[in-house]
Coordinates of C-alpha atoms and ligand atoms in Angstrom, one line a residue:
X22 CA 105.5 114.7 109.2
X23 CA 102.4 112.9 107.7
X24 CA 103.5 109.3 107.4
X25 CA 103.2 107.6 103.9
X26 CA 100.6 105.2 105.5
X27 CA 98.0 108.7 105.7
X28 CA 99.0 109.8 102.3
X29 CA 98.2 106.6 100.7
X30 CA 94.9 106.6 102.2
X31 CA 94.6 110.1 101.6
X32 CA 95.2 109.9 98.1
X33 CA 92.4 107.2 97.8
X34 CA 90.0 109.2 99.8
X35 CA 90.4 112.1 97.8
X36 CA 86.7 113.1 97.0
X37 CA 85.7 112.4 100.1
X38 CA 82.2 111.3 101.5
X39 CA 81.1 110.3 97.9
X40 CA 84.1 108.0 96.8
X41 CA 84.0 106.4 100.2
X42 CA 79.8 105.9 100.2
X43 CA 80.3 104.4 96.7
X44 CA 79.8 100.5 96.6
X45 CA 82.3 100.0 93.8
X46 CA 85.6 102.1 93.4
X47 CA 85.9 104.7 91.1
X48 CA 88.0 106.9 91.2
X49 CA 88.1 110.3 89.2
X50 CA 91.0 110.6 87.1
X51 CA 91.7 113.7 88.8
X52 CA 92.9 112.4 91.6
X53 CA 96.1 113.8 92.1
X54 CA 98.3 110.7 93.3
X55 CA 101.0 111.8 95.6
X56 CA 105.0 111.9 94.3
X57 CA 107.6 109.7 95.7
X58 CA 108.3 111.0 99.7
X59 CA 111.6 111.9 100.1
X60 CA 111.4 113.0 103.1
X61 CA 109.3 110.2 104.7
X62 CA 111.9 107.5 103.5
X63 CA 113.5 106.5 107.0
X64 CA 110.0 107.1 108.4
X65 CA 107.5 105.2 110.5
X66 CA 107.0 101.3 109.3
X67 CA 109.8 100.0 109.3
X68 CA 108.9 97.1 111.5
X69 CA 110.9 94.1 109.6
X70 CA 114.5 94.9 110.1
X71 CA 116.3 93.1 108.0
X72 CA 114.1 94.3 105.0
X73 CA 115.7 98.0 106.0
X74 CA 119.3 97.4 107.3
X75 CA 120.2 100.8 108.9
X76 CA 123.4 103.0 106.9
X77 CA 122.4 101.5 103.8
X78 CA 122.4 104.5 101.1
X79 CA 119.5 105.9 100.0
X80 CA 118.3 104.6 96.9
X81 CA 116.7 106.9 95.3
X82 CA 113.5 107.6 93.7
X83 CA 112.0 104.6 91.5
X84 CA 114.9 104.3 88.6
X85 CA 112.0 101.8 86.7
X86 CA 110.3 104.6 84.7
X87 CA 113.5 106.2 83.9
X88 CA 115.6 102.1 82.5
X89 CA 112.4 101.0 81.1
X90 CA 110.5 101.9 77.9
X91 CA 106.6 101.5 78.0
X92 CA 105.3 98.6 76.1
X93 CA 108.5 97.5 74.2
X94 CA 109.3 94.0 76.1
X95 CA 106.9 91.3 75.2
X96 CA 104.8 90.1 78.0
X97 CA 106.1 86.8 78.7
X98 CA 103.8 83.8 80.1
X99 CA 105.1 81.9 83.6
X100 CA 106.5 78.7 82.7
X101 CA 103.9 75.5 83.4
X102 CA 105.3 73.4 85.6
X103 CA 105.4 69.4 84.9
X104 CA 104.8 67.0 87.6
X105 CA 107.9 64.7 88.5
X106 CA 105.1 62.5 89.2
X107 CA 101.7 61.2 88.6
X108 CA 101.1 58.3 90.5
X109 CA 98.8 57.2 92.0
X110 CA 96.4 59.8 90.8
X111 CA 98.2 62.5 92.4
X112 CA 100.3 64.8 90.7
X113 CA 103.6 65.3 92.5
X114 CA 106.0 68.6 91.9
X115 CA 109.1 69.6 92.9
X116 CA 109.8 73.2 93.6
X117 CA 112.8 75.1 94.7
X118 CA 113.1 78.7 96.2
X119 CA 116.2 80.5 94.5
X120 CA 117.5 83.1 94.7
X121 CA 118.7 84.4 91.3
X122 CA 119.3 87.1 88.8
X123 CA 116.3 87.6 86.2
X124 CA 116.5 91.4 84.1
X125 CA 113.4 92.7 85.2
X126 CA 114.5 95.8 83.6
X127 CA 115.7 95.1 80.3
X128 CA 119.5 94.4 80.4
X129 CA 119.5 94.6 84.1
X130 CA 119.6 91.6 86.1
X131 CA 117.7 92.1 89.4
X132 CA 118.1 89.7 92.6
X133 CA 114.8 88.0 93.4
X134 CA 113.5 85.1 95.3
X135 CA 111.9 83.0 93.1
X136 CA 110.0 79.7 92.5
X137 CA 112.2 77.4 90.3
X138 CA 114.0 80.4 89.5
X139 CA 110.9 81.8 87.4
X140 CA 109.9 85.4 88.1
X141 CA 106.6 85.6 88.8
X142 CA 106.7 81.5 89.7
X143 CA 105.5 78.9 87.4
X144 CA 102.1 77.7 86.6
X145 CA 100.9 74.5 88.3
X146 CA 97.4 73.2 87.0
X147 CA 95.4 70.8 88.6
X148 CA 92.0 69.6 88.6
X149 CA 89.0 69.2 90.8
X150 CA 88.9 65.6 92.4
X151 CA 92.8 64.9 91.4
X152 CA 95.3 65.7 94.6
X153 CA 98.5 67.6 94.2
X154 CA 101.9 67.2 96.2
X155 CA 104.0 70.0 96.5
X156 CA 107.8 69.2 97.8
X157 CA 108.6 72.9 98.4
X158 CA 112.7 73.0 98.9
X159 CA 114.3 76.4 100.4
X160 CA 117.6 77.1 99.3
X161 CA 117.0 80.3 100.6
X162 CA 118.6 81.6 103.5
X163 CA 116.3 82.2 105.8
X164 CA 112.8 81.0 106.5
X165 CA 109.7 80.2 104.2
X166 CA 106.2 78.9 103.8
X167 CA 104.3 78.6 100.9
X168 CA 100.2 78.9 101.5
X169 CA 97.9 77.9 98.7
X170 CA 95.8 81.2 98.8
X171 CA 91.9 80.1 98.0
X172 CA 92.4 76.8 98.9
X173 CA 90.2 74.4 101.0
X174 CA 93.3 72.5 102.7
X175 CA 94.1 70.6 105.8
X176 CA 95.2 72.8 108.4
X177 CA 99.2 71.0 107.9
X178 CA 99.4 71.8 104.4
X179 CA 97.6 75.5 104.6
X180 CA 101.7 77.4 104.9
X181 CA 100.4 79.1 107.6
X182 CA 103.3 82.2 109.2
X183 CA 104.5 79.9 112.0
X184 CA 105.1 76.6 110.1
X185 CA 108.4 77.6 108.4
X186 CA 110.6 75.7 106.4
X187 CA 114.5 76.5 107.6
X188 CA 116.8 77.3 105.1
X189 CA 118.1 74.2 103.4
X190 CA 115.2 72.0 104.6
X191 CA 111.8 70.5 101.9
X192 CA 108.6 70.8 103.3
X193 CA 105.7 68.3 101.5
X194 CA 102.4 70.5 101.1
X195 CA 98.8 68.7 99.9
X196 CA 96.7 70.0 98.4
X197 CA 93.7 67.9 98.3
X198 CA 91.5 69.6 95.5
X199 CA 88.1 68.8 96.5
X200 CA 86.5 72.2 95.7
X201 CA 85.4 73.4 92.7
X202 CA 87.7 75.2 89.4
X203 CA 89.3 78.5 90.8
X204 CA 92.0 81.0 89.9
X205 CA 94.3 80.2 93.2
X206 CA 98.2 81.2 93.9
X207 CA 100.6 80.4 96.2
X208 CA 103.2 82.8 97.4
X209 CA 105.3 83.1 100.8
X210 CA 103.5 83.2 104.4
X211 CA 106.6 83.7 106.5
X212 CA 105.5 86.0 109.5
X213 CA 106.7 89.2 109.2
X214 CA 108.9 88.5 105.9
X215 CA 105.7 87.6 103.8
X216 CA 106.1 91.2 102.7
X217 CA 109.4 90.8 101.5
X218 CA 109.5 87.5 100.1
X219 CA 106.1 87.9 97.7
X220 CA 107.3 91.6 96.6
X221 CA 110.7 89.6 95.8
X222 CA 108.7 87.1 93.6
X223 CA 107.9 84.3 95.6
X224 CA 104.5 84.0 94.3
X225 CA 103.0 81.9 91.5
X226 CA 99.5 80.9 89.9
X227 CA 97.5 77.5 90.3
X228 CA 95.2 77.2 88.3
X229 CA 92.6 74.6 89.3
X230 CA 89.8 73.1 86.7
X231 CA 86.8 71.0 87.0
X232 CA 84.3 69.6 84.5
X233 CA 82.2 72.4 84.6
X234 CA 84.6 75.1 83.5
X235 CA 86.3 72.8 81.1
X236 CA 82.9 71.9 79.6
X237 CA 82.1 76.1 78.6
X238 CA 83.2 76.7 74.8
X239 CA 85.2 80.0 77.0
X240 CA 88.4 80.8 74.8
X241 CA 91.4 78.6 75.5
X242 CA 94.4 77.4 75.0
X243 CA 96.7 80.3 73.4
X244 CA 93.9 82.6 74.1
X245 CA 93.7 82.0 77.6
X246 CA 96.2 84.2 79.4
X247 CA 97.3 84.4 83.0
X248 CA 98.7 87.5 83.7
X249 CA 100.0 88.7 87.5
X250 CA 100.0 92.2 87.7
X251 CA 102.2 94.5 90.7
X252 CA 104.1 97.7 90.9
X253 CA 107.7 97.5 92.3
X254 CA 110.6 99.8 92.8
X255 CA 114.0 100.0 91.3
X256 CA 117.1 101.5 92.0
X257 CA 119.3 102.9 89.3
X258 CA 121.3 99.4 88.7
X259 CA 117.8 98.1 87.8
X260 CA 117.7 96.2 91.3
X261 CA 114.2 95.6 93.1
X262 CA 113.9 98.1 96.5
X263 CA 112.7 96.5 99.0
X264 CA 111.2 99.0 102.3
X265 CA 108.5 98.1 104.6
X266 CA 105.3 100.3 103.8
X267 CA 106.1 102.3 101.0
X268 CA 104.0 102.6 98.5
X269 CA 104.7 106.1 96.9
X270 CA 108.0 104.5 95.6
X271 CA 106.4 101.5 93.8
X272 CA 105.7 103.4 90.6
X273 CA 106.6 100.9 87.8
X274 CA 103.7 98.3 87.0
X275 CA 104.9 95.0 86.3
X276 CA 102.9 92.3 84.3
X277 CA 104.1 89.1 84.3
X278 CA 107.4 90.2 85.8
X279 CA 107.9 92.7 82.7
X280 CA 107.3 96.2 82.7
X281 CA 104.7 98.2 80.9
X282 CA 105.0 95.3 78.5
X283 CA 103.0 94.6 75.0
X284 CA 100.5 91.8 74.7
X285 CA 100.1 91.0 70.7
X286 CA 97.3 89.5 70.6
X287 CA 94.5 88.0 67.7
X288 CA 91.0 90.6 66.6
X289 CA 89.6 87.8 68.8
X290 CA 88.5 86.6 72.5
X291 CA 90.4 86.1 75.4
X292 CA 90.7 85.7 78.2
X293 CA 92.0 86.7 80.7
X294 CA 93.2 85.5 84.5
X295 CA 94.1 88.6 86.3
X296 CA 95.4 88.6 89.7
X297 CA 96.6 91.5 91.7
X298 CA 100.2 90.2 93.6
X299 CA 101.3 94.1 94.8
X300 CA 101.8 94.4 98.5
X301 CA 99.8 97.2 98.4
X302 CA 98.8 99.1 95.3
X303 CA 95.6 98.5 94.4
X304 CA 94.1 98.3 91.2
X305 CA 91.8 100.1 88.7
X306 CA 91.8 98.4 85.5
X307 CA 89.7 99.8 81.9
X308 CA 90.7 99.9 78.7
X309 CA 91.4 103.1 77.2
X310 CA 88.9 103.4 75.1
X311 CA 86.5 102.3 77.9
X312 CA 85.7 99.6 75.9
X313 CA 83.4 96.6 77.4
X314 CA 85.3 93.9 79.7
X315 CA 83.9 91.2 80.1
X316 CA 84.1 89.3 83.6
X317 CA 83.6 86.1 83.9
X318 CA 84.9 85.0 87.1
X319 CA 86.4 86.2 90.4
X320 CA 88.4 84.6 93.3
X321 CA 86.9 81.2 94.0
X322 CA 85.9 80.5 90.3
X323 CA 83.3 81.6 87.5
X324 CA 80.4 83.6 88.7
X325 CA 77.0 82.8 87.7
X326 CA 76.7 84.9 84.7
X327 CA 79.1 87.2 83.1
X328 CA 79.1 90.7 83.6
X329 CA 80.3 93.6 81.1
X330 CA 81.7 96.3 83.1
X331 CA 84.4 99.0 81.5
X332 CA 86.3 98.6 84.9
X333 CA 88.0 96.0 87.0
X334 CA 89.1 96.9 90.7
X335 CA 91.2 94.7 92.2
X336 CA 93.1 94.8 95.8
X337 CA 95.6 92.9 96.0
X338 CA 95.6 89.0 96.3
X339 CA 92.4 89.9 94.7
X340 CA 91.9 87.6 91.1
X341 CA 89.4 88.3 88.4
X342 CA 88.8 86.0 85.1
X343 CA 87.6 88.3 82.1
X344 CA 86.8 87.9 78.5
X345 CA 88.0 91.1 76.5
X346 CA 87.0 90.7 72.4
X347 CA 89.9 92.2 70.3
X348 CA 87.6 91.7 67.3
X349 CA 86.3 95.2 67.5
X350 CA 89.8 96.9 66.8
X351 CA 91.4 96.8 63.5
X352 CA 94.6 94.5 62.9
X353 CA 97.6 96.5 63.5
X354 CA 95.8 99.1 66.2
X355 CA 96.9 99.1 69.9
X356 CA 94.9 99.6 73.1
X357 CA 96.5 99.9 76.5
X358 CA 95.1 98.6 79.7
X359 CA 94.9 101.4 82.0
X360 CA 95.0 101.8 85.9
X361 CA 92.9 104.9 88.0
X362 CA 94.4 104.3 91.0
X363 CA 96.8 106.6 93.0
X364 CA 99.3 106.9 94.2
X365 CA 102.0 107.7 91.9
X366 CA 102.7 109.5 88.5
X367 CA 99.4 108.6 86.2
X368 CA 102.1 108.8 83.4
X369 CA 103.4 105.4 84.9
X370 CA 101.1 104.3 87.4
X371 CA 98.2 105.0 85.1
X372 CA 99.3 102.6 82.4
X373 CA 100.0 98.5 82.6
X374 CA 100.5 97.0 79.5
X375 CA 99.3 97.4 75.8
X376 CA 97.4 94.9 73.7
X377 CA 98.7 95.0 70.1
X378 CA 96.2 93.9 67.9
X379 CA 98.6 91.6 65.0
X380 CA 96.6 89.3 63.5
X381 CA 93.0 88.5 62.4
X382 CA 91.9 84.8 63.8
X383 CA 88.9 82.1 64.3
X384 CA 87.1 82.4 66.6
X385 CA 84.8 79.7 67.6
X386 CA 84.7 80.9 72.1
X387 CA 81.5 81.9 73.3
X388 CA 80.6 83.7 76.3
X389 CA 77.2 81.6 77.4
X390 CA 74.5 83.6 79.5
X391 CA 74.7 81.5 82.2
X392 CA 78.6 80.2 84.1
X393 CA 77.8 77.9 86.7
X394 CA 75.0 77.2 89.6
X395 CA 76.5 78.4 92.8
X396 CA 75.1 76.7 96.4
X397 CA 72.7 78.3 98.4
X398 CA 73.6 79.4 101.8
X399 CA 72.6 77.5 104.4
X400 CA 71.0 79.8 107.6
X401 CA 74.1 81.2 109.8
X402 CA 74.8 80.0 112.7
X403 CA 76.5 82.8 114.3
X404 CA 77.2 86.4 113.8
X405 CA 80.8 88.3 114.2
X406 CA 81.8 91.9 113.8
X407 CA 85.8 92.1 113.1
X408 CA 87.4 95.3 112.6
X409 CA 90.6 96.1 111.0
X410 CA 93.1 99.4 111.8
X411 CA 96.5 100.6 111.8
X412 CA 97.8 103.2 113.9
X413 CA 97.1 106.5 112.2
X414 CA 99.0 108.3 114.6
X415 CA 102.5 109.1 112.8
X416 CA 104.2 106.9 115.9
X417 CA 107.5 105.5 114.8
X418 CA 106.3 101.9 114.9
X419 CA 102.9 101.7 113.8
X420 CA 101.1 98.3 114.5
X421 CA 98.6 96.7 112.2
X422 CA 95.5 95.2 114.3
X423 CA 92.3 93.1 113.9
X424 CA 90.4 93.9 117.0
X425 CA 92.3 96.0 118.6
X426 CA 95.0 93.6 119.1
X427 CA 98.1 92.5 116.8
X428 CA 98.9 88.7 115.5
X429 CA 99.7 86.5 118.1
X430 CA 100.1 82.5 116.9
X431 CA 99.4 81.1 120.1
X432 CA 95.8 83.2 120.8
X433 CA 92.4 81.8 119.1
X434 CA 90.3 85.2 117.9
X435 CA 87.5 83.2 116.8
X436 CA 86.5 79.8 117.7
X437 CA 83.8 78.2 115.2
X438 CA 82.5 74.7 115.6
X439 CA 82.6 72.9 112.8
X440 CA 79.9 72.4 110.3
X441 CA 78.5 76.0 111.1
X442 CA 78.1 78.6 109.3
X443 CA 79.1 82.2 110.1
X444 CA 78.6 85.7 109.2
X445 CA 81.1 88.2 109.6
X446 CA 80.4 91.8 109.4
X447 CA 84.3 93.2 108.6
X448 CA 85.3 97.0 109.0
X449 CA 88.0 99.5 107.9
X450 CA 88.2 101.7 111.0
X451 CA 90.8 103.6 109.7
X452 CA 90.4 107.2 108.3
X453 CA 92.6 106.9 105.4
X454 CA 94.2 103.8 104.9
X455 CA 92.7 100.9 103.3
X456 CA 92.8 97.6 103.2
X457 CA 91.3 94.2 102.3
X458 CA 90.0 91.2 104.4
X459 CA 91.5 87.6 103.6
X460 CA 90.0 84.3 105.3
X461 CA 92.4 81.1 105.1
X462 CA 90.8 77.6 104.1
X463 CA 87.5 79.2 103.0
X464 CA 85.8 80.8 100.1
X465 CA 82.8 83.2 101.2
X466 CA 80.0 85.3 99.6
X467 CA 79.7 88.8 100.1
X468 CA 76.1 89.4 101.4
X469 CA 76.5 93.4 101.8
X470 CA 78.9 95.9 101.0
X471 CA 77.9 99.1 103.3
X472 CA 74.4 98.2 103.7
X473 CA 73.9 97.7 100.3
X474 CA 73.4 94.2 97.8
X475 CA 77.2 93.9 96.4
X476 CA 78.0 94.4 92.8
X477 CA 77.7 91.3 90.4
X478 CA 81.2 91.5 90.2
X479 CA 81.1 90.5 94.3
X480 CA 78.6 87.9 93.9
X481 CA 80.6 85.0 93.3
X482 CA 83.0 83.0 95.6
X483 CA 85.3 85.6 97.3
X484 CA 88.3 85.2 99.6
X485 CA 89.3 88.3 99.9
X486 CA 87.5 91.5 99.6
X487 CA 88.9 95.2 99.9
X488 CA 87.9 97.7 102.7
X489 CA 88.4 101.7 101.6
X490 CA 88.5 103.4 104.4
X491 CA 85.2 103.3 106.8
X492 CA 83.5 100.6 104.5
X493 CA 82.1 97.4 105.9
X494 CA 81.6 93.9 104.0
X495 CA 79.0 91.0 105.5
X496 CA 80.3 88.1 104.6
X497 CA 78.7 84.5 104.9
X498 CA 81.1 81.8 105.2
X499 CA 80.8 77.7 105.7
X500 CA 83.4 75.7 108.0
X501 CA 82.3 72.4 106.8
X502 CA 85.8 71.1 105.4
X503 CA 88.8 70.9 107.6
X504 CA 89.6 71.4 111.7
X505 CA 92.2 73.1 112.5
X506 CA 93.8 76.8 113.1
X507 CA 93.9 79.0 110.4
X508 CA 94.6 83.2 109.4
X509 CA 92.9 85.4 108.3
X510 CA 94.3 89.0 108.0
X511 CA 94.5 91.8 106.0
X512 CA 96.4 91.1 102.8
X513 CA 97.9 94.3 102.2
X514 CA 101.1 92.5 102.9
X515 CA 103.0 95.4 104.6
X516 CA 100.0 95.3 106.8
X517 CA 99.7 91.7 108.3
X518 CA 103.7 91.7 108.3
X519 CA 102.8 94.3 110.7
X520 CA 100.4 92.3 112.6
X521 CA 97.4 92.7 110.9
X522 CA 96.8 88.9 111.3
X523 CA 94.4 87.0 113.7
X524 CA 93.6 83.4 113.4
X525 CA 90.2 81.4 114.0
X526 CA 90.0 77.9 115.3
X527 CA 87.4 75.3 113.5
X528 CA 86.7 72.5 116.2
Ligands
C2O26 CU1 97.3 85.2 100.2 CU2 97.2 84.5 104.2 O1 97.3 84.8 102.2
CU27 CU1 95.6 96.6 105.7

């Protein structure tokens, strides 16, 4: 039996050599994306036992193409959350994690885990220089920890896997803002029920700002849209299913918690914050008239200059800031965002939401030539190699590794002193399966992508990057901020729930 882990993988290295040798990701639209695996369903993976209770019935193929029509439900926007409050010159919140009853599916409440009862979680926004408080509060019943993914925080605050908060209990997080404006987003860090608890919506955006962003005539306001994009899987009540590694099942694309919804926007800019919060699908994002995207930004912020593309790729945890003009289609025209990657039915893999075009508008935004000055690197300090696999083997229990060896909280993989500067040459050793590379605490630059200069898309601040199968990234990262013991992993989230997690020590 070929496990869903190969078929994934598979699927993506369809085309062989050449999609694999490629420094971006495109992928042919004839790829044919594997169906849902029936007969893989009680398969390997399952690792996480409570996320697959044994003699529970079989649910079925995904019942979210069947309850849900494409592009019907408005795309809604996650709430903005106020501070209780601003003291001091710190902005305080209070959050709770709920679990509630929100129709993903319309008419069809679904159980999730959710911030403040939003599905995805509300907006905080913050700003360079001004410190936020988090009082995270589980009324869950079991276990959580929120990490502030992108962030440059104190090793206490970071949510790493092992510093849980029971059930019941608040936990105060700090988040001191001292780097610059960035797309960031918290979600759950729970060892080995991260995977359960994002996919169940425990994930949000924070959007930090600073004076340089603020001061770019970029569209704003009403125009300015963050939208969290995932697939998911529903049984025929319009419930989310839940099962460790399975990918082929997740065939509904969620934006903003909706699915397949419509966008209506104004023949004008936007933009756009996109941000990839699947557990494992990754994306392939144009417009389906191939028209020009415009990005603008990726993980840790703007990049330097913009950069009009017809394709965004994201992997997930992976965000990207884009301008798209709607000027160029006529008022009361439609255009859908489309997806090119497998697996799954293109029919409804293939398709994510649709901008309607309602309204002519003003529009005053401007793209300038030039974003933002980034810092130069300093010379490295050290060199690492770090490679990432899972067993591709068809065992019953397949381990995810960095190094050869699974997470373990109380080893150190990588002791840095402080103050240095590193580069880390990361690689997919696996034959099929991909996967991405996340470092806690830092943002990095991307220095090569398989031997080659990265794409301008790659050339801003990055956090995490995405690893097909066989490819290798040279990162350069700077450990100037805080001490401490932090993760870094792969963020397929399946994957580090299965131990694809190490942690480094700054000292
Ligand atoms: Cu977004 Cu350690 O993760
Ligand atoms: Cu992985």
């Amino acid at each position: 039996m070929v496990s869903r882990r190969r078929m994934i993988g598979a699927a993506l290295a369809t085309g062989g050599g050449v999609l694999l040798m490629r420094t971006t990701l495109r992928p042919a639209a004839s790829l044919t994306p594997a169906g849902p695996d029936a007969a893989d369903r009680h398969g390997p993976g399952h690792v996480h036992e409570s996320a697959t209770p044994t003699g529970q019935p079989d649910p079925g193929p995904d019942a979210g193409p069947r309850l849900a029509g494409k592009f019907s439900l408005a795309m809604p926007l996650p709430p903005v959350l106020s501070p209780v409050s601003t003291d001091g010159g710190t902005d305080t919140y209070a959050v709770t994690m709920l679990q509630v009853h929100t129709p993903i599916l319309p008419g069809r409440p679904a159980r999730v885990l959710a911030y403040n009862g939003a599905f995805p979680g509300p907006v905080i926004r913050a700003r360079s220089g001004r410190p936020v408080v988090v009082r995270q509060t589980n009324l869950l019943d079991e276990p959580a920890s929120v990490h502030l993914h992108g962030a440059s925080v104190p090793a206490d605050s970071d949510g790493d896997p092992m510093t849980l908060i029971a059930a019941g209990r608040t936990r105060t997080y700090t988040y001191p803002n001292d780097q610059s404006h960035a797309n960031l987003w918290f979600h759950d860090h729970a060892h080995h029920a991260e995977s359960e608890h994002v996919y169940r919506g425990l994930a949000g955006f924070y959007l930090l700002t600073d004076a340089t962003e603020a001061a770019l005539p970029l569209p704003s306001g009403r125009y300015d849209l963050p939208i969290a994009l995932r697939d998911a899987r529903f049984d025929a009540d319009g419930n989310l299913v839940y099962r460790m590694d399975d990918p082929f099942n997740r065939t509904t694309i969620l934006a903003n918690g909706r699915p397949w919804p419509r966008v209506e926007v104004a023949a004008r800019k936007y933009r756009l914050r996109l941000l990839n919060s699947s557990n494992l699908r990754f994306f392939s994002l144009k417009l389906e008239d191939g028209g020009p995207i415009t990005q603008i930004g990726s993980d840790g912020g703007l990049l330097e200059r913009p950069h009009v593309t017809d394709t965004v790729d994201l992997s997930p945890g992976e965000r990207a800031d884009v301008v798209i003009d709607f000027s160029r289609y006529r008022v009361g025209t439609g255009v859908t965002l489309t997806n090119a990657m497998p697996p799954g039915p293109p029919e409804h893999v293939g398709q994510v939401l649709r901008f309607d075009v309602t309204r002519a508008a003003h529009d005053p935004s401007s793209v300038p030539a030039r974003l933002r000055t980034l810092p130069a690197l300093p010379e490295p300090d050290r060199e690492r190699t770090v490679v990432l696999q899972v067993d591709e083997d068809g065992r019953a229990e397949p381990r995810g590794m960095i190094d050869g060896k699974t997470y373990d909280p109380d080893r150190v993989d990588a002791a840095i002193t402080h103050g240095t500067s590193e580069v880390w040459t990361v690689t997919n050793a696996n034959k099929d399966v991909p996967h991405n590379f996340h470092l806690h605490l830092v943002q990095f630059r991307v220095l090569q992508r398989n031997g080659q200069p990265p794409g301008p898309e790659e050339c801003g601040l990055k956090d995490t990057v995405r690893l097909l199968p066989g490819e290798s990234v040279r990162l350069q990262a700077v450990f100037d901020t805080y001490r401490g013991r932090y993760p870094y992993h792969c963020h397929l989230l399946d994957h580090s729930a299965m131990g694809m997690m190490a942690q480094m020590e700054i000292s």
